[in-house]
Amino acid sequence: MICIAIANQKGGVGKTTTAINIATAIAATGWRTLLVDMDPQGNASTGLGIPSHDRDYSVYDMLMDEATAAQCAQATRIPKLDVIPATQDLSGAEVELVGESDRVDRLKHALANAEGYDVCFIDCPPSLGLLTLNALSAADSLLVPLQCEFFALEGLSQLLQTVERVQQGINPSLKIIGVTLTMFDRRNRLTDQVAEDVRECLGGLVFDTVIPRNVRLSEAPSHGLPALIYDHSCAGSRAYMSLARELLGRLPPERKAA
């Protein structure tokens, strides 16, 4: 199973929107897809139509060895797409696991037993704490959503340093599969400047596709639907479909189903 973490310690950059819509787009191509919601806010779970009262088992139970990945996974309305939801209990996991010797490997061990999936996406919280470290430990690669604004560049350097430390001490095989520019507004000259700077710095790591600011992307989660289902023809949906095609081009051709 290919495992991709979607992370950026800065909040509001489009991580969850990217996770939901990329997972939906990849599932639509026929890949059996799992989305793991590692954010205690549980927005990815809500955005895929899993209300909080229907989350009998969650990522927290999986990390605490109280349930298996198979028990926690719930089907969504999207064919071939399952989600392991998050609850507020997850916010306590960092404290409860801090004294455990395998505290950064809990997710990796749990997902090793997740059978029947070709690819897994992990939606990380907006921090570089223990939950995100678990995601980076479990992942083969990292997808970085980057908002087109000045402070995002500063945050990117911190994230790259964290990835380097993870590679050195936790997961030597972790690589950055790509950086996707989000909330792109062509009316804002700063947006173009930031995009140019990121491409100059990271070169081919940056996806050609940019995700525009789009009202329909913001509306879709309130209906419990990915934007690709809510309005497949809007600019945001078209951009995520294009991004999914690029991402597939960077994945191994064979499906590594567990």
PDB file of C-alpha atoms in Angstrom, residues 67-255:
ATOM      1  CA  ALA A  67      -9.180  -1.314  17.586  1.00  0.00           C
ATOM      2  CA  THR A  68      -7.697  -2.410  14.272  1.00  0.00           C
ATOM      3  CA  ALA A  69      -7.567  -0.368  11.094  1.00  0.00           C
ATOM      4  CA  ALA A  70     -10.263  -2.606   9.629  1.00  0.00           C
ATOM      5  CA  GLN A  71     -12.566  -1.929  12.600  1.00  0.00           C
ATOM      6  CA  CYS A  72     -12.002   1.825  12.372  1.00  0.00           C
ATOM      7  CA  ALA A  73     -12.384   2.226   8.601  1.00  0.00           C
ATOM      8  CA  GLN A  74     -15.796   3.448   7.431  1.00  0.00           C
ATOM      9  CA  ALA A  75     -17.151   3.460   3.919  1.00  0.00           C
ATOM     10  CA  THR A  76     -18.020   6.831   2.413  1.00  0.00           C
ATOM     11  CA  ARG A  77     -20.517   7.708  -0.275  1.00  0.00           C
ATOM     12  CA  ILE A  78     -17.594   7.625  -2.717  1.00  0.00           C
ATOM     13  CA  PRO A  79     -17.035   4.165  -4.242  1.00  0.00           C
ATOM     14  CA  LYS A  80     -13.643   2.672  -3.304  1.00  0.00           C
ATOM     15  CA  LEU A  81     -12.978   5.390  -0.705  1.00  0.00           C
ATOM     16  CA  ASP A  82     -12.943   4.595   3.031  1.00  0.00           C
ATOM     17  CA  VAL A  83     -12.024   6.896   5.907  1.00  0.00           C
ATOM     18  CA  ILE A  84     -10.670   6.295   9.385  1.00  0.00           C
ATOM     19  CA  PRO A  85     -12.303   9.209  11.190  1.00  0.00           C
ATOM     20  CA  ALA A  86     -10.980  11.442  13.946  1.00  0.00           C
ATOM     21  CA  THR A  87     -12.655  12.496  17.167  1.00  0.00           C
ATOM     22  CA  GLN A  88     -11.692  15.037  19.814  1.00  0.00           C
ATOM     23  CA  ASP A  89     -10.186  12.160  21.831  1.00  0.00           C
ATOM     24  CA  LEU A  90      -7.275  12.321  19.419  1.00  0.00           C
ATOM     25  CA  SER A  91      -6.126  15.601  20.969  1.00  0.00           C
ATOM     26  CA  GLY A  92      -5.211  13.652  24.109  1.00  0.00           C
ATOM     27  CA  ALA A  93      -3.144  11.073  22.260  1.00  0.00           C
ATOM     28  CA  GLU A  94      -0.017  13.227  22.204  1.00  0.00           C
ATOM     29  CA  VAL A  95      -0.039  13.408  26.003  1.00  0.00           C
ATOM     30  CA  GLU A  96      -0.945   9.755  26.520  1.00  0.00           C
ATOM     31  CA  LEU A  97       1.713   8.464  24.134  1.00  0.00           C
ATOM     32  CA  VAL A  98       4.572  10.726  25.164  1.00  0.00           C
ATOM     33  CA  GLY A  99       6.056   8.140  27.522  1.00  0.00           C
ATOM     34  CA  GLU A 100       5.773   5.202  25.108  1.00  0.00           C
ATOM     35  CA  SER A 101       8.913   3.929  23.386  1.00  0.00           C
ATOM     36  CA  ASP A 102       7.069   3.422  20.084  1.00  0.00           C
ATOM     37  CA  ARG A 103       5.170   6.715  20.284  1.00  0.00           C
ATOM     38  CA  VAL A 104       6.111   7.835  16.746  1.00  0.00           C
ATOM     39  CA  ASP A 105       5.470   4.437  15.159  1.00  0.00           C
ATOM     40  CA  ARG A 106       1.932   3.700  16.380  1.00  0.00           C
ATOM     41  CA  LEU A 107       0.257   4.712  13.122  1.00  0.00           C
ATOM     42  CA  LYS A 108       2.828   2.864  11.031  1.00  0.00           C
ATOM     43  CA  HIS A 109       2.216  -0.370  12.929  1.00  0.00           C
ATOM     44  CA  ALA A 110      -1.566   0.024  12.741  1.00  0.00           C
ATOM     45  CA  LEU A 111      -1.600   0.684   8.993  1.00  0.00           C
ATOM     46  CA  ALA A 112       0.667  -2.309   8.355  1.00  0.00           C
ATOM     47  CA  ASN A 113      -2.445  -4.412   8.989  1.00  0.00           C
ATOM     48  CA  ALA A 114      -4.751  -2.340   6.762  1.00  0.00           C
ATOM     49  CA  GLU A 115      -5.561  -4.799   4.002  1.00  0.00           C
ATOM     50  CA  GLY A 116      -7.177  -4.289   0.631  1.00  0.00           C
ATOM     51  CA  TYR A 117      -6.072  -0.749  -0.182  1.00  0.00           C
ATOM     52  CA  ASP A 118      -3.850   0.506  -2.974  1.00  0.00           C
ATOM     53  CA  VAL A 119      -3.142   3.918  -1.499  1.00  0.00           C
ATOM     54  CA  CYS A 120      -3.580   5.690   1.830  1.00  0.00           C
ATOM     55  CA  PHE A 121      -3.684   9.450   2.380  1.00  0.00           C
ATOM     56  CA  ILE A 122      -3.086  10.911   5.854  1.00  0.00           C
ATOM     57  CA  ASP A 123      -4.563  14.325   6.641  1.00  0.00           C
ATOM     58  CA  CYS A 124      -2.267  15.845   9.273  1.00  0.00           C
ATOM     59  CA  PRO A 125      -3.054  18.482  11.910  1.00  0.00           C
ATOM     60  CA  PRO A 126      -1.597  22.006  11.541  1.00  0.00           C
ATOM     61  CA  SER A 127       1.409  21.344  13.780  1.00  0.00           C
ATOM     62  CA  LEU A 128       4.638  19.379  13.852  1.00  0.00           C
ATOM     63  CA  GLY A 129       3.739  17.444  16.990  1.00  0.00           C
ATOM     64  CA  LEU A 130       3.498  13.752  17.741  1.00  0.00           C
ATOM     65  CA  LEU A 131       0.467  13.141  15.506  1.00  0.00           C
ATOM     66  CA  THR A 132       2.226  14.586  12.466  1.00  0.00           C
ATOM     67  CA  LEU A 133       5.420  12.677  13.322  1.00  0.00           C
ATOM     68  CA  ASN A 134       3.355   9.476  13.378  1.00  0.00           C
ATOM     69  CA  ALA A 135       2.076  10.328   9.903  1.00  0.00           C
ATOM     70  CA  LEU A 136       5.576  11.046   8.589  1.00  0.00           C
ATOM     71  CA  SER A 137       6.846   7.815  10.114  1.00  0.00           C
ATOM     72  CA  ALA A 138       4.092   5.799   8.415  1.00  0.00           C
ATOM     73  CA  ALA A 139       4.276   7.527   5.022  1.00  0.00           C
ATOM     74  CA  ASP A 140       6.307   6.687   1.943  1.00  0.00           C
ATOM     75  CA  SER A 141       6.030  10.256   0.754  1.00  0.00           C
ATOM     76  CA  LEU A 142       4.817  13.710   1.648  1.00  0.00           C
ATOM     77  CA  LEU A 143       2.467  16.011  -0.263  1.00  0.00           C
ATOM     78  CA  VAL A 144       2.739  19.641   0.839  1.00  0.00           C
ATOM     79  CA  PRO A 145      -0.115  22.100   0.201  1.00  0.00           C
ATOM     80  CA  LEU A 146       1.346  25.614   0.186  1.00  0.00           C
ATOM     81  CA  GLN A 147      -0.746  28.753   0.315  1.00  0.00           C
ATOM     82  CA  CYS A 148       0.471  31.495  -1.990  1.00  0.00           C
ATOM     83  CA  GLU A 149       1.419  34.072   0.622  1.00  0.00           C
ATOM     84  CA  PHE A 150       4.653  35.342   2.183  1.00  0.00           C
ATOM     85  CA  PHE A 151       4.405  33.606   5.555  1.00  0.00           C
ATOM     86  CA  ALA A 152       3.870  30.280   3.819  1.00  0.00           C
ATOM     87  CA  LEU A 153       7.439  30.410   2.522  1.00  0.00           C
ATOM     88  CA  GLU A 154       8.771  30.817   6.043  1.00  0.00           C
ATOM     89  CA  GLY A 155       6.713  27.852   7.222  1.00  0.00           C
ATOM     90  CA  LEU A 156       7.902  25.741   4.302  1.00  0.00           C
ATOM     91  CA  SER A 157      11.523  26.035   5.402  1.00  0.00           C
ATOM     92  CA  GLN A 158      10.561  24.778   8.872  1.00  0.00           C
ATOM     93  CA  LEU A 159       8.677  21.850   7.370  1.00  0.00           C
ATOM     94  CA  LEU A 160      11.626  20.919   5.145  1.00  0.00           C
ATOM     95  CA  GLN A 161      13.902  20.918   8.188  1.00  0.00           C
ATOM     96  CA  THR A 162      11.473  18.632  10.005  1.00  0.00           C
ATOM     97  CA  VAL A 163      11.353  16.263   7.025  1.00  0.00           C
ATOM     98  CA  GLU A 164      15.149  16.130   7.051  1.00  0.00           C
ATOM     99  CA  ARG A 165      15.182  15.244  10.734  1.00  0.00           C
ATOM    100  CA  VAL A 166      12.540  12.554  10.186  1.00  0.00           C
ATOM    101  CA  GLN A 167      14.618  11.105   7.338  1.00  0.00           C
ATOM    102  CA  GLN A 168      17.682  10.998   9.581  1.00  0.00           C
ATOM    103  CA  GLY A 169      16.081   9.557  12.679  1.00  0.00           C
ATOM    104  CA  ILE A 170      12.688   7.959  12.019  1.00  0.00           C
ATOM    105  CA  ASN A 171      11.916   7.209   8.373  1.00  0.00           C
ATOM    106  CA  PRO A 172      14.907   7.251   5.986  1.00  0.00           C
ATOM    107  CA  SER A 173      12.713   6.362   2.999  1.00  0.00           C
ATOM    108  CA  LEU A 174      10.410   9.402   3.351  1.00  0.00           C
ATOM    109  CA  LYS A 175      10.478  11.689   0.343  1.00  0.00           C
ATOM    110  CA  ILE A 176       8.549  14.735  -0.780  1.00  0.00           C
ATOM    111  CA  ILE A 177       6.388  13.691  -3.702  1.00  0.00           C
ATOM    112  CA  GLY A 178       5.374  17.248  -4.461  1.00  0.00           C
ATOM    113  CA  VAL A 179       4.295  20.716  -3.386  1.00  0.00           C
ATOM    114  CA  THR A 180       0.936  22.012  -4.544  1.00  0.00           C
ATOM    115  CA  LEU A 181       0.165  25.729  -4.600  1.00  0.00           C
ATOM    116  CA  THR A 182      -3.246  26.457  -3.083  1.00  0.00           C
ATOM    117  CA  MET A 183      -5.591  29.449  -2.760  1.00  0.00           C
ATOM    118  CA  PHE A 184      -4.104  30.922  -5.911  1.00  0.00           C
ATOM    119  CA  ASP A 185      -5.568  34.319  -6.831  1.00  0.00           C
ATOM    120  CA  ARG A 186      -4.409  35.724 -10.141  1.00  0.00           C
ATOM    121  CA  ARG A 187      -5.737  39.155  -9.171  1.00  0.00           C
ATOM    122  CA  ASN A 188      -3.121  39.366  -6.412  1.00  0.00           C
ATOM    123  CA  ARG A 189       0.387  40.207  -7.631  1.00  0.00           C
ATOM    124  CA  LEU A 190       1.897  38.738  -4.444  1.00  0.00           C
ATOM    125  CA  THR A 191       0.399  35.369  -5.347  1.00  0.00           C
ATOM    126  CA  ASP A 192       2.341  35.284  -8.604  1.00  0.00           C
ATOM    127  CA  GLN A 193       5.520  36.365  -6.827  1.00  0.00           C
ATOM    128  CA  VAL A 194       5.232  33.660  -4.165  1.00  0.00           C
ATOM    129  CA  ALA A 195       4.521  31.018  -6.816  1.00  0.00           C
ATOM    130  CA  GLU A 196       7.558  32.155  -8.791  1.00  0.00           C
ATOM    131  CA  ASP A 197       9.776  32.064  -5.693  1.00  0.00           C
ATOM    132  CA  VAL A 198       8.600  28.568  -4.710  1.00  0.00           C
ATOM    133  CA  ARG A 199       9.197  27.200  -8.210  1.00  0.00           C
ATOM    134  CA  GLU A 200      12.641  28.803  -8.312  1.00  0.00           C
ATOM    135  CA  CYS A 201      13.500  27.253  -4.957  1.00  0.00           C
ATOM    136  CA  LEU A 202      12.010  23.769  -5.381  1.00  0.00           C
ATOM    137  CA  GLY A 203      11.953  23.319  -9.140  1.00  0.00           C
ATOM    138  CA  GLY A 204      10.282  20.129 -10.310  1.00  0.00           C
ATOM    139  CA  LEU A 205       8.936  19.296  -6.864  1.00  0.00           C
ATOM    140  CA  VAL A 206       6.198  21.871  -7.432  1.00  0.00           C
ATOM    141  CA  PHE A 207       3.182  20.548  -9.314  1.00  0.00           C
ATOM    142  CA  ASP A 208       2.206  22.409 -12.477  1.00  0.00           C
ATOM    143  CA  THR A 209      -1.414  22.517 -11.308  1.00  0.00           C
ATOM    144  CA  VAL A 210      -2.380  25.332  -8.955  1.00  0.00           C
ATOM    145  CA  ILE A 211      -5.523  25.252  -6.821  1.00  0.00           C
ATOM    146  CA  PRO A 212      -7.474  28.518  -7.141  1.00  0.00           C
ATOM    147  CA  ARG A 213      -9.478  30.306  -4.500  1.00  0.00           C
ATOM    148  CA  ASN A 214     -12.945  28.952  -5.148  1.00  0.00           C
ATOM    149  CA  VAL A 215     -16.242  29.389  -3.308  1.00  0.00           C
ATOM    150  CA  ARG A 216     -17.487  25.923  -4.233  1.00  0.00           C
ATOM    151  CA  LEU A 217     -14.446  24.336  -2.552  1.00  0.00           C
ATOM    152  CA  SER A 218     -15.435  26.133   0.640  1.00  0.00           C
ATOM    153  CA  GLU A 219     -19.122  25.228   0.384  1.00  0.00           C
ATOM    154  CA  ALA A 220     -18.732  21.500  -0.280  1.00  0.00           C
ATOM    155  CA  PRO A 221     -17.721  20.348   3.263  1.00  0.00           C
ATOM    156  CA  SER A 222     -20.919  21.798   4.763  1.00  0.00           C
ATOM    157  CA  HIS A 223     -22.812  19.313   2.585  1.00  0.00           C
ATOM    158  CA  GLY A 224     -20.585  16.399   3.621  1.00  0.00           C
ATOM    159  CA  LEU A 225     -19.296  16.044   0.089  1.00  0.00           C
ATOM    160  CA  PRO A 226     -15.991  16.488  -1.717  1.00  0.00           C
ATOM    161  CA  ALA A 227     -16.081  19.393  -4.150  1.00  0.00           C
ATOM    162  CA  LEU A 228     -15.589  16.869  -6.967  1.00  0.00           C
ATOM    163  CA  ILE A 229     -19.022  15.469  -6.129  1.00  0.00           C
ATOM    164  CA  TYR A 230     -20.678  18.691  -4.970  1.00  0.00           C
ATOM    165  CA  ASP A 231     -19.781  20.548  -8.180  1.00  0.00           C
ATOM    166  CA  HIS A 232     -17.488  18.609 -10.486  1.00  0.00           C
ATOM    167  CA  SER A 233     -17.372  21.402 -13.049  1.00  0.00           C
ATOM    168  CA  CYS A 234     -16.218  24.249 -10.786  1.00  0.00           C
ATOM    169  CA  ALA A 235     -12.704  25.620 -11.146  1.00  0.00           C
ATOM    170  CA  GLY A 236     -11.564  24.034  -7.879  1.00  0.00           C
ATOM    171  CA  SER A 237     -12.776  20.563  -8.856  1.00  0.00           C
ATOM    172  CA  ARG A 238     -11.156  20.786 -12.275  1.00  0.00           C
ATOM    173  CA  ALA A 239      -7.890  21.800 -10.615  1.00  0.00           C
ATOM    174  CA  TYR A 240      -7.956  18.855  -8.203  1.00  0.00           C
ATOM    175  CA  MET A 241      -8.656  16.434 -11.044  1.00  0.00           C
ATOM    176  CA  SER A 242      -5.638  17.843 -12.854  1.00  0.00           C
ATOM    177  CA  LEU A 243      -3.542  17.568  -9.690  1.00  0.00           C
ATOM    178  CA  ALA A 244      -4.622  13.940  -9.252  1.00  0.00           C
ATOM    179  CA  ARG A 245      -3.424  13.136 -12.776  1.00  0.00           C
ATOM    180  CA  GLU A 246      -0.062  14.700 -11.988  1.00  0.00           C
ATOM    181  CA  LEU A 247       0.162  12.813  -8.702  1.00  0.00           C
ATOM    182  CA  LEU A 248      -0.609   9.496 -10.386  1.00  0.00           C
ATOM    183  CA  GLY A 249       2.235  10.210 -12.780  1.00  0.00           C
ATOM    184  CA  ARG A 250       4.619  10.383  -9.820  1.00  0.00           C
ATOM    185  CA  LEU A 251       3.383   7.182  -8.145  1.00  0.00           C
ATOM    186  CA  PRO A 252       4.791   3.726  -8.862  1.00  0.00           C
ATOM    187  CA  PRO A 253       2.906   2.164 -11.785  1.00  0.00           C
ATOM    188  CA  GLU A 254       2.090  -0.990  -9.869  1.00  0.00           C
ATOM    189  CA  ARG A 255      -0.530  -1.015  -7.129  1.00  0.00           C
TER     190      ARG A 255
END
